[in-house]
Short mmCIF file of C-alpha atoms and ligand atoms in Angstrom, two decimals:
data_model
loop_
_atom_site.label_atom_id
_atom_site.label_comp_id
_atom_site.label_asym_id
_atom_site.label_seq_id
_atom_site.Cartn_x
_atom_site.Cartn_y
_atom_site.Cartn_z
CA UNK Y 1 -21.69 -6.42 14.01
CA UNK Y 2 -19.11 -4.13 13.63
CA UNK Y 3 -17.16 -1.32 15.27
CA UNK Y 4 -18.58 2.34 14.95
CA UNK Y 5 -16.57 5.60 13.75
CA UNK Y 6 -16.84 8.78 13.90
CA UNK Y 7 -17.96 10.70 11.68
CA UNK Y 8 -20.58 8.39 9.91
CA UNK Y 9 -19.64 7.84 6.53
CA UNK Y 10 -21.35 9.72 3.64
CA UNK Y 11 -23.47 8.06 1.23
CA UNK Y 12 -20.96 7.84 -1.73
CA UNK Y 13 -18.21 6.32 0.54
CA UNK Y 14 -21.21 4.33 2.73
CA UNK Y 15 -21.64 2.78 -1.20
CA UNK Y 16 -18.12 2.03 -2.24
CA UNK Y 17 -17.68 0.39 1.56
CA UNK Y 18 -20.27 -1.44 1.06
CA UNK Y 19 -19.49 -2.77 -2.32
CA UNK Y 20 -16.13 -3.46 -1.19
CA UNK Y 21 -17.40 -5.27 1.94
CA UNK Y 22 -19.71 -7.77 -0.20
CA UNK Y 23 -16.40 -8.15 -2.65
CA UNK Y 24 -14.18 -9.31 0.04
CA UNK Y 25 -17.27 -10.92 1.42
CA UNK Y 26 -17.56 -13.30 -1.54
CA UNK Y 27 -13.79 -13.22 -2.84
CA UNK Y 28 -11.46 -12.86 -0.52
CA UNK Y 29 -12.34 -14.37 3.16
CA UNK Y 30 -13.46 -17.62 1.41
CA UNK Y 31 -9.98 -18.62 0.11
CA UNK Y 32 -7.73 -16.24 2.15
CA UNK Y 33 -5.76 -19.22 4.24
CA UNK Y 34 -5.18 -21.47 1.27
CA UNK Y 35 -3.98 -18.25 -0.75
CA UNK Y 36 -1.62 -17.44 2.15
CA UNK Y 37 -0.54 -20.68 2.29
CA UNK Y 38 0.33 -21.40 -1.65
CA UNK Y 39 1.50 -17.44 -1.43
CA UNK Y 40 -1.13 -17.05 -4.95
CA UNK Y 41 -1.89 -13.61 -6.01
CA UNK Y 42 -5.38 -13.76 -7.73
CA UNK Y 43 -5.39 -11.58 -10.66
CA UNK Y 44 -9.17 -12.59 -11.31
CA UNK Y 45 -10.09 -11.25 -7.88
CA UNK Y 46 -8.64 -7.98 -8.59
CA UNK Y 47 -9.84 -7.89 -12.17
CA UNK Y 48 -13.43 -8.37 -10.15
CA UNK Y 49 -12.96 -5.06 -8.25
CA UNK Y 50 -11.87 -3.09 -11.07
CA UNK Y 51 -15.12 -3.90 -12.73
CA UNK Y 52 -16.81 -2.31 -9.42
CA UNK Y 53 -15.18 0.40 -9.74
CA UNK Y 54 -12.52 0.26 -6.97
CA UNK Y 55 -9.18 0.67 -8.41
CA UNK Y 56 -9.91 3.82 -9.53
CA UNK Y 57 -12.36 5.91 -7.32
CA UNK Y 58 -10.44 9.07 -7.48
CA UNK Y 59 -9.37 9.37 -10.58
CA UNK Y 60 -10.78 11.66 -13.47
CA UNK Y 61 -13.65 10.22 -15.53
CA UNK Y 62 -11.84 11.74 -18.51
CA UNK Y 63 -9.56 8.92 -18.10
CA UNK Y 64 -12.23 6.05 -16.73
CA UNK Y 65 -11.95 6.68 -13.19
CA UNK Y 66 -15.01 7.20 -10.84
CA UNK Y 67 -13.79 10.75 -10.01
CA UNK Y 68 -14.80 10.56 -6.30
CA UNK Y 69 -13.46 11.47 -3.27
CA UNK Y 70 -10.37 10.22 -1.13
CA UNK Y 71 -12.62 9.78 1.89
CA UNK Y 72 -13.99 6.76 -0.06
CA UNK Y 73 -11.28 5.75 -1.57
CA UNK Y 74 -9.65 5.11 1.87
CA UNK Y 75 -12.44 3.54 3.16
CA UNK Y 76 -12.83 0.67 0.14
CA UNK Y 77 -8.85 0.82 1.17
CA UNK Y 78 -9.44 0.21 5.08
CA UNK Y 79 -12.31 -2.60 3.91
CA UNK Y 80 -10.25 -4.50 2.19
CA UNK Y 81 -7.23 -4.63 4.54
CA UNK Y 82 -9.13 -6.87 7.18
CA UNK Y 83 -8.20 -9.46 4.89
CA UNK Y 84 -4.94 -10.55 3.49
CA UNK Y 85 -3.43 -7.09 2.85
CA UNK Y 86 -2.45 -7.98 -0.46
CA UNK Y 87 -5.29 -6.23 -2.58
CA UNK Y 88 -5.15 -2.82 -0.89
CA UNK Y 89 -1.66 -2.75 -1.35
CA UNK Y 90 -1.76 -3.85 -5.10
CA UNK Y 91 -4.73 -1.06 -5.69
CA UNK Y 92 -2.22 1.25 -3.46
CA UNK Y 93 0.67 0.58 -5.60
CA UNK Y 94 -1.26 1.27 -9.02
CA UNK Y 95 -3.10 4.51 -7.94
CA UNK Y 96 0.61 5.69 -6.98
CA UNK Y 97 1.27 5.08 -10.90
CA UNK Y 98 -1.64 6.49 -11.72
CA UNK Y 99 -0.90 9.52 -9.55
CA UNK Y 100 2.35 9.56 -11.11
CA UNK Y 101 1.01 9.85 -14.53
CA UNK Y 102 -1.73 12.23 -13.86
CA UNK Y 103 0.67 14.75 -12.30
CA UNK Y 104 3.72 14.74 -14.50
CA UNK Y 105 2.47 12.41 -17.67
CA UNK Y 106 2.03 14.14 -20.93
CA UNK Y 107 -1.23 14.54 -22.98
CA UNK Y 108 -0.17 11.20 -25.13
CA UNK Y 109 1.24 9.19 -21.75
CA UNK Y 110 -1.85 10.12 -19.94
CA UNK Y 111 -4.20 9.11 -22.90
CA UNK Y 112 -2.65 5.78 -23.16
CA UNK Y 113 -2.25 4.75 -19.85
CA UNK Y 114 -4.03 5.87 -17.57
CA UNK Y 115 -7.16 4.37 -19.15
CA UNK Y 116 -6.00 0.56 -18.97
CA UNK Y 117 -4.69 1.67 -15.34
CA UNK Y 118 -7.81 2.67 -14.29
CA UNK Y 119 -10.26 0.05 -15.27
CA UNK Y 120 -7.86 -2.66 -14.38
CA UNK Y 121 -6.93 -3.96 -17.29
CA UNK Y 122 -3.09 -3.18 -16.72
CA UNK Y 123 -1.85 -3.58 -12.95
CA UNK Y 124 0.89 -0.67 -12.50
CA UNK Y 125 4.00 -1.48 -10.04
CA UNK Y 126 6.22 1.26 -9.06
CA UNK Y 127 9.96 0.08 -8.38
CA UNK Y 128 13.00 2.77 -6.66
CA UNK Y 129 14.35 0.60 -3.95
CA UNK Y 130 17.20 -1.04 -4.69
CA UNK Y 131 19.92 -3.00 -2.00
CA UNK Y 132 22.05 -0.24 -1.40
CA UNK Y 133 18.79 2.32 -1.55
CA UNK Y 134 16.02 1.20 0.62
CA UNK Y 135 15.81 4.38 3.51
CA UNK Y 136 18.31 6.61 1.26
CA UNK Y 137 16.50 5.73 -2.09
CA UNK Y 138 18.52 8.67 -3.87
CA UNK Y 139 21.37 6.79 -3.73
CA UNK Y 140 20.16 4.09 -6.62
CA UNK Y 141 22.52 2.95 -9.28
CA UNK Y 142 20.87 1.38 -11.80
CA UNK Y 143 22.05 3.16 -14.97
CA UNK Y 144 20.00 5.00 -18.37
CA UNK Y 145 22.03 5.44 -20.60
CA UNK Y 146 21.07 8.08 -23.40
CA UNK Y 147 21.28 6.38 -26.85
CA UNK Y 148 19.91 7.54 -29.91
CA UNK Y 149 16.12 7.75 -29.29
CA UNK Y 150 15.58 6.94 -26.07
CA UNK Y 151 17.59 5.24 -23.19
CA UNK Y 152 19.19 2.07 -22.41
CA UNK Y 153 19.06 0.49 -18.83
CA UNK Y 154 21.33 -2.30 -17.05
CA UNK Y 155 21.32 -3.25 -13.89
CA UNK Y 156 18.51 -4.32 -11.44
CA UNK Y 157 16.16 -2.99 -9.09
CA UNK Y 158 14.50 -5.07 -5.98
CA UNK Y 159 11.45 -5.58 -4.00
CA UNK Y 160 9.39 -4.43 -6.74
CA UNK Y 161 5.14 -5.37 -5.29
CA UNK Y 162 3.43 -6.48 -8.67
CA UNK Y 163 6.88 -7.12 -10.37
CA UNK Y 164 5.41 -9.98 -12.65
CA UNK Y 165 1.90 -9.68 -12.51
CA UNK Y 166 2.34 -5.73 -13.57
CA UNK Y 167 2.14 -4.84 -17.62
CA UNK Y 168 3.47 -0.77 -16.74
CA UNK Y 169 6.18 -0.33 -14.58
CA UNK Y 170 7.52 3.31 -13.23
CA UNK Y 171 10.83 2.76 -12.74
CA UNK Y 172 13.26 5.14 -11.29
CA UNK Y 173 17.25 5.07 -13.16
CA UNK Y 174 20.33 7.21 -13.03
CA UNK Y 175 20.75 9.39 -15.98
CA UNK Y 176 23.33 11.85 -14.36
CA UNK Y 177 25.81 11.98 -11.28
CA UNK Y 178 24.32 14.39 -9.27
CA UNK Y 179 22.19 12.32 -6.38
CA UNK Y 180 18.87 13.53 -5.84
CA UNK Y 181 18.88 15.54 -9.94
CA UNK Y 182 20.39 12.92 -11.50
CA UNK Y 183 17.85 10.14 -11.39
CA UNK Y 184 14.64 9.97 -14.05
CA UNK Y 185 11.43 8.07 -14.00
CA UNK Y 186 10.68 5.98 -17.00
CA UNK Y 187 7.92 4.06 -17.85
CA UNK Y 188 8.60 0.79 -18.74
CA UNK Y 189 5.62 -2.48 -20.66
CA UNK Y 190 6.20 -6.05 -19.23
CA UNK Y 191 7.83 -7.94 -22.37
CA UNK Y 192 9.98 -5.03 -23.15
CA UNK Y 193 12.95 -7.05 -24.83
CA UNK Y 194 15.92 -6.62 -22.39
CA UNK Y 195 13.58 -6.50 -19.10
CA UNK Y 196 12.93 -9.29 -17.05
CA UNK Y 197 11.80 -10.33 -14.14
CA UNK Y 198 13.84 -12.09 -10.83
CA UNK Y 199 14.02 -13.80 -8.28
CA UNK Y 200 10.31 -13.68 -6.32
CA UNK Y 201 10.34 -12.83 -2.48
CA UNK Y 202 9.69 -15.43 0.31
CA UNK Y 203 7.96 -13.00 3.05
CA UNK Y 204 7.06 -12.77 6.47
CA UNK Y 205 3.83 -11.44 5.31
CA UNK Y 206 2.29 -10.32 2.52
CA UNK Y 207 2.55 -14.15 1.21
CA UNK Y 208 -0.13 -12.88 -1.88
CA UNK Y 209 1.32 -9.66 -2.54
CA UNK Y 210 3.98 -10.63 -5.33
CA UNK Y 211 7.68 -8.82 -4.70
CA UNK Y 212 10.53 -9.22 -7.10
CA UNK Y 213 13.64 -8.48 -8.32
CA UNK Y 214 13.51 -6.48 -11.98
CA UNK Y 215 16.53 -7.50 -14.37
CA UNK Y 216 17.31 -5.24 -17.21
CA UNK Y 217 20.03 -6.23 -19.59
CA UNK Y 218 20.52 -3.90 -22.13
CA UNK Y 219 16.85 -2.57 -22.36
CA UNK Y 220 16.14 -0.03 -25.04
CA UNK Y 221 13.78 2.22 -24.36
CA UNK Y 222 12.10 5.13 -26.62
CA UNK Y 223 12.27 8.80 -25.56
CA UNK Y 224 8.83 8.83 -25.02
CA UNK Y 225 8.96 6.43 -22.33
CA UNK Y 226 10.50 9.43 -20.16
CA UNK Y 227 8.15 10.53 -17.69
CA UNK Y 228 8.23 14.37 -16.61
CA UNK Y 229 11.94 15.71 -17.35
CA UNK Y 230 14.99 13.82 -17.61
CA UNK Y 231 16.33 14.68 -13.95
CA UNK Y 232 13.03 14.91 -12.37
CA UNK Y 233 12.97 11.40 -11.29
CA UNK Y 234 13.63 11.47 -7.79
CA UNK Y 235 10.76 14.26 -7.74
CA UNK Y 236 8.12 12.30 -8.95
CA UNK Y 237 8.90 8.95 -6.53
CA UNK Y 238 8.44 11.78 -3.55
CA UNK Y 239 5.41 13.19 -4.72
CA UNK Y 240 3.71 9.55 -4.46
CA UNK Y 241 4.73 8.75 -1.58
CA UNK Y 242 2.35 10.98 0.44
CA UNK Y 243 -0.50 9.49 -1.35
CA UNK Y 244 0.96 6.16 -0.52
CA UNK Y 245 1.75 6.74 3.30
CA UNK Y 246 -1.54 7.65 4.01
CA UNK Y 247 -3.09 4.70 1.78
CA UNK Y 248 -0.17 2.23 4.36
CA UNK Y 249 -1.56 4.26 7.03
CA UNK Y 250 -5.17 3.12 5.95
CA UNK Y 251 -4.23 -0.27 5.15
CA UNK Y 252 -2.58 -0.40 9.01
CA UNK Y 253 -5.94 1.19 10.35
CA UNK Y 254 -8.27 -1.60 8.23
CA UNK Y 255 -6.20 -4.31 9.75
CA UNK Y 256 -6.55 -3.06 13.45
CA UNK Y 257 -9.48 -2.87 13.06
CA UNK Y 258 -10.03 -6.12 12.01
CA UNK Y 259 -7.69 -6.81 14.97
CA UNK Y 260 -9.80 -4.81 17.52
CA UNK Y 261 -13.39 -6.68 16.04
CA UNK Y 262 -11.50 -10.37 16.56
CA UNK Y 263 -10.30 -10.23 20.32
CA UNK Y 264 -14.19 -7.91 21.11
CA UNK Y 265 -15.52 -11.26 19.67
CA UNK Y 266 -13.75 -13.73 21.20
CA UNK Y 267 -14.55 -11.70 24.45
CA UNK Y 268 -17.93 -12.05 23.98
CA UNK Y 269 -17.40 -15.92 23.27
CA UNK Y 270 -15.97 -18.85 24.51
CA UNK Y 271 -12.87 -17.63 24.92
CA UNK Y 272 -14.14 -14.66 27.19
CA UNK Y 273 -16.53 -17.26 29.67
CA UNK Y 274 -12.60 -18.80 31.16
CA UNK Y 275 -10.71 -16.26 30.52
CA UNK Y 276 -9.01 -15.24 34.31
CA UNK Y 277 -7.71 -11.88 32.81
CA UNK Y 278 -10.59 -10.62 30.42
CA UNK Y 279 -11.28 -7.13 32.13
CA UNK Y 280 -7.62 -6.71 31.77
CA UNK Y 281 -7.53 -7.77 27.88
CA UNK Y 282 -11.07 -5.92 27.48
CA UNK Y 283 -9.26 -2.74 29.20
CA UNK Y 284 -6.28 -2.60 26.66
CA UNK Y 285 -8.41 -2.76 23.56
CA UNK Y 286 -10.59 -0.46 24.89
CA UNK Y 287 -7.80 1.97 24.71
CA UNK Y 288 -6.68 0.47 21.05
CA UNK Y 289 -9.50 1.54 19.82
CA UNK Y 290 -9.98 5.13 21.48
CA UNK Y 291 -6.51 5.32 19.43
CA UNK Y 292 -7.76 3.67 16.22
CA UNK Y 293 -10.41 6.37 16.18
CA UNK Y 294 -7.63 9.02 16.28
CA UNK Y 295 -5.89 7.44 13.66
CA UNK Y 296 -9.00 7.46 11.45
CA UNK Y 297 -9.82 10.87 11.87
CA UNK Y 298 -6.17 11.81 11.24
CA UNK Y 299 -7.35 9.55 7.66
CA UNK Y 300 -9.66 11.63 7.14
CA UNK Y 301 -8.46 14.65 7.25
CA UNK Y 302 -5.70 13.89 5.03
CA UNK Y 303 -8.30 12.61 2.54
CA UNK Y 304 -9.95 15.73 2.41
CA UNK Y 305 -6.50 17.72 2.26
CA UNK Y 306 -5.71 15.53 -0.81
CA UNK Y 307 -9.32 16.46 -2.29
CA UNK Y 308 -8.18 20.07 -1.91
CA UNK Y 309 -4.86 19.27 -3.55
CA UNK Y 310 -3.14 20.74 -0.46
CA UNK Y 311 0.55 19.50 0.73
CA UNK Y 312 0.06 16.81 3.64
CA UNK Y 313 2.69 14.94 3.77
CA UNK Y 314 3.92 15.10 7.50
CA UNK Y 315 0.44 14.03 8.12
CA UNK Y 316 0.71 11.19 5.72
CA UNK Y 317 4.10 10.60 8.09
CA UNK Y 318 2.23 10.71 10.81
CA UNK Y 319 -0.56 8.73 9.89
CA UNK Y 320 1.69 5.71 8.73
CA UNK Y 321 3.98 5.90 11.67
CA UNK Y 322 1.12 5.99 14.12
CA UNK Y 323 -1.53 3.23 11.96
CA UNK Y 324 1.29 0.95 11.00
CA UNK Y 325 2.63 0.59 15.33
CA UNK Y 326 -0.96 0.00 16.11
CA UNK Y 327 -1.23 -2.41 13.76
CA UNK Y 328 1.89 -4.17 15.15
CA UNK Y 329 0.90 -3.39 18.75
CA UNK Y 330 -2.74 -4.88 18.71
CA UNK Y 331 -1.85 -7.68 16.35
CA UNK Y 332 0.71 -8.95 18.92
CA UNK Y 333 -1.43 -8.61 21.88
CA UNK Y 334 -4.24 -10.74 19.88
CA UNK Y 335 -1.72 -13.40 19.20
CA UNK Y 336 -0.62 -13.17 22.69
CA UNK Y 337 -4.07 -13.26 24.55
CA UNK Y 338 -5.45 -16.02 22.64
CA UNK Y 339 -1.88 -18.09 23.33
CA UNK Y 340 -1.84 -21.04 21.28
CA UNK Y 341 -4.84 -20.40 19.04
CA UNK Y 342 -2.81 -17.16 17.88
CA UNK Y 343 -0.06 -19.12 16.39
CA UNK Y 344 -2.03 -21.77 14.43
CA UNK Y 345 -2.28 -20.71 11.14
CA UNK Y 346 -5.98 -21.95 10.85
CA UNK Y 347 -7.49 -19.38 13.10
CA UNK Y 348 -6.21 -16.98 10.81
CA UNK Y 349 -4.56 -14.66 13.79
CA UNK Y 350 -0.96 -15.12 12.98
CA UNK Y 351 -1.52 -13.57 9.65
CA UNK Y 352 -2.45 -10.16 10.76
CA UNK Y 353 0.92 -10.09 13.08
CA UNK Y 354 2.63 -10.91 9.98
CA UNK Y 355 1.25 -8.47 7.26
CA UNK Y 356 1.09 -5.77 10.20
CA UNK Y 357 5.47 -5.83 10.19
CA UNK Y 358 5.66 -5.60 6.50
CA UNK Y 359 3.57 -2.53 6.91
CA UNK Y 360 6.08 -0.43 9.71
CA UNK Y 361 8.84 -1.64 6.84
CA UNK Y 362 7.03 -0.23 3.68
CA UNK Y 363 6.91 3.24 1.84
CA UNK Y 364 9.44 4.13 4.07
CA UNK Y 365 10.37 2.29 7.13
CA UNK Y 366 8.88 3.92 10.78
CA UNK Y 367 12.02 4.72 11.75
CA UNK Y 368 11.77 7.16 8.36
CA UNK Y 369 9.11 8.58 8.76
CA UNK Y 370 10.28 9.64 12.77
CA UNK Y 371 13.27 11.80 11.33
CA UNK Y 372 11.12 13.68 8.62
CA UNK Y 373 8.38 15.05 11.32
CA UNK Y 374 11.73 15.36 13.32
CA UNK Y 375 13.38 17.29 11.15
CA UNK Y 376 9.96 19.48 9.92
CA UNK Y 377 9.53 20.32 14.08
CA UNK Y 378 12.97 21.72 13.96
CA UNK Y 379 11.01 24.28 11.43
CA UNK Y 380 8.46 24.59 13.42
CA UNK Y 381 9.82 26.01 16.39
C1 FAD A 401 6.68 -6.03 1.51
C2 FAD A 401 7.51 -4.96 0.88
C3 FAD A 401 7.09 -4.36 -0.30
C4 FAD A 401 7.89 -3.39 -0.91
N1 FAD A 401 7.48 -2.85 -2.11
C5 FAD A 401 8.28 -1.94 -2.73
C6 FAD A 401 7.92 -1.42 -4.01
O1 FAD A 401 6.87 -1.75 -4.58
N2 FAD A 401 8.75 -0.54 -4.61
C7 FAD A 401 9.92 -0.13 -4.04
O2 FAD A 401 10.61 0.68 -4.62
N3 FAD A 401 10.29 -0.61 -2.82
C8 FAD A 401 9.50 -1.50 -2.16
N4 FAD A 401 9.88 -2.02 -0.94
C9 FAD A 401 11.15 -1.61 -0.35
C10 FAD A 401 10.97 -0.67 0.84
O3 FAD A 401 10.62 0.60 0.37
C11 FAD A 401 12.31 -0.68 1.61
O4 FAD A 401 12.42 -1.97 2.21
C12 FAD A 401 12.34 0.37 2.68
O5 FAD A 401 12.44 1.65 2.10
C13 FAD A 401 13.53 0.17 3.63
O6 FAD A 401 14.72 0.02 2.94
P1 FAD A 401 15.70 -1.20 3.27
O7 FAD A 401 14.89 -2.43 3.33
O8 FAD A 401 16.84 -1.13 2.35
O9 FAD A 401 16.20 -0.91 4.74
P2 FAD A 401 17.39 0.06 5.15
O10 FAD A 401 17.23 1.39 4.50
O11 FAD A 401 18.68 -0.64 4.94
O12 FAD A 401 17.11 0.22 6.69
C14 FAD A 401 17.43 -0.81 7.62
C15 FAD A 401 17.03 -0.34 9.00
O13 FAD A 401 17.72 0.88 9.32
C16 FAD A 401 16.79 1.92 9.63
N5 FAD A 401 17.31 3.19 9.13
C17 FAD A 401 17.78 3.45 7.90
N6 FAD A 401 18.15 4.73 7.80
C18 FAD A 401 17.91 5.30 9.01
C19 FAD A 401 18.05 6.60 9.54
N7 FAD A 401 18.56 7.61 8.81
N8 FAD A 401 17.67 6.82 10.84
C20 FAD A 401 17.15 5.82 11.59
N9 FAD A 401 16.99 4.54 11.12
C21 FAD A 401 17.35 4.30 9.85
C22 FAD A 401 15.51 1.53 8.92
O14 FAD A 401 14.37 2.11 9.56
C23 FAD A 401 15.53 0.01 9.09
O15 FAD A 401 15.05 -0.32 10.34
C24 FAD A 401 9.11 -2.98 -0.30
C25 FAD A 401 9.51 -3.58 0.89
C26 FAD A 401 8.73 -4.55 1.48
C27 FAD A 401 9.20 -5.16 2.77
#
């Protein structure tokens, strides 16, 4: 059994759930703890979506996507986040490539890649933080220089999910001074002599979603591997990121609700026949998931703004700020209520508290995302 939202799904995304349930059904929950454990990201498992048809539900079929809406492709999203939260964000981090590509790619760009993107064959990864850029990413350094056709880069970049496992890579260099203008967006093929990969991540969460350091030593790239304008790089990294607040937002509201389904069940159990305080516990998530079903809705509409092509990124703001502290919030009270069995890593409980704070930290940290619908209320009014 599982929780009910409003509104019922339709029948296309009532499909793609279901395919995605009987997926992560089969693939994921079988192996998820040893995965965890030995921190393994299963390229198989995510070549076995792709042939479903769920890396690329809402892209064009003219470039082998299933050209559907974003109401399913959130909720194949949502599905797959009440496991490890790995494979959401991996799809997440290649549709923000793909998005990339489809907005500001040219005719060849588009032709090539997006095709190998979209029926998994090529994973995409999509790298602008760097140490001194996290929160103010405009302030990167890594350098482009312009050499005789094309660019070459030196320097590094950081925390780069799919660095390694990725064969495109939209990376975001300095070609000028000027902050925000003077940054471009190139895209960059694993074995490109002169890029390599660093040092790999040891996480609080996210154990199976790889993150790594990018090394490029004197990398020559051609002109064509410019995406949009020279300039316009800074441009293109914001324009994902709405698409990938509210797909954070999604994974947040999967994963409480995965949450929200554990502690109703171990009500209803054991657990529930001792437990001294269960009205209290029953009483709190109760009101978790009144607020999960606000959070959904808030999906929703966002999915159908992004049908429309409409401009919705405070709501993608919102969305992550308010999916990403529920996530935290109900994945600590589970750990709490259930005491000991929360912190043993074979009840698989500890793992949602974990993946839940790498959520508030990515595609902008919460704190982020509180001064922009700050600072577009001081429009408002
Ligand atoms: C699991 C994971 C995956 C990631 N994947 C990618 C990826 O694929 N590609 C990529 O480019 N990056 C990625 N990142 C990097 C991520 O985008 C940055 O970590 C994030 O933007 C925060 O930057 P920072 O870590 O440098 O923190 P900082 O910017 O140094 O912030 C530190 C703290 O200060 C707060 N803070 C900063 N500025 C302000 C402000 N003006 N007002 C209030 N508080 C503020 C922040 O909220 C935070 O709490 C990933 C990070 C993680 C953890």
């Amino acid at each position: 059994m599982a929780l009910i939202f409003y509104p019922p799904l339709k029948s296309d995304e009532a499909n793609y759930r279901a395919k995605a349930s009987a997926l992560y059904q089969q693939w994921i929950l079988p192996t998820a703890l040893a995965e965890d454990r030995s921190e393994t990201f299963r390229r198989d498992i995510f070549n076995t979506f792709a042939k479903q048809g769920l890396i690329s539900i809402a892209i064009p079929r003219s470039f082998g996507g299933g050209e559907g809406s974003y109401r399913s492709y959130y909720a194949v999203i949502e599905e797959l986040a009440k496991g490890p939260i790995a494979f959401p964000i991996t799809i997440g981090v290649t549709n923000l490539v793909m998005g990339a590509l489809l907005a500001f790619g040219n005719e060849t760009q588009k032709n090539t890649f997006l095709p190998k993107l979209s029926s998994g064959e090529w994973l995409g990864a999509f790298s602008l933080s760097e140490p001194q850029s996290g929160s103010d990413a405009a302030a990167l350094i890594l350098k482009a220089t312009k050499v005789p056709g094309g660019y070459s880069l030196t320097g590094s970049k950081c925390w780069c999910t799919n660095g390694g496992q990725a064969d495109l890579y939209l990376v975001m260099a300095r070609t000028g001074e000027a902050k925000n203008k003077g940054i471009s967006a190139f895209l960059i093929r694993k074995n490109t002599s002169g890029f390599s990969i660093g040092k790999k991540e040891k996480k609080l969460g996210l154990k199976t979603s790889p993150l790594t350091e990018l090394i490029f030593e004197d990398c020559d790239i051609p002109e064509t591997a410019l995406l949009g304008e020279e300039g316009q790089g800074f441009e293109i990294a914001l324009s994902q990121l709405e698409a990938g607040r509210i797909g954070i937002g999604a994974t947040g509201a999967g994963l409480t609700t995965a949450v929200i389904e554990r502690m109703q069940r171990e009500l209803n159990g054991e657990f529930g026949k001792h437990c001294p305080f269960k009205e209290a516990i029953a009483h709190k998530f109760a009101e978790y998931y009144a607020r999960l079903q606000g959070v959904k809705q808030l999906i929703t509409v966002a999915a159908d703004l992004r049908d429309q092509r409409i401009d919705c990124k405070i709501l993608a703001s919102q969305i992550k700020l308010l999916a990403t502290d529920l996530a935290m919030e109900t994945s600590g009270d589970l750990v709490q209520f259930l005491g000991e069995r929360g912190v043993q890593e074979e009840e698989q409980v500890e793992r949602f508290f974990r993946d839940a704070k790498a959520l508030q930290i990515v595609e902008g940290t919460n704190q982020i995302q509180r001064l922009l619908i700050a600072k577009e209320m001081e429009k408002m009014i």
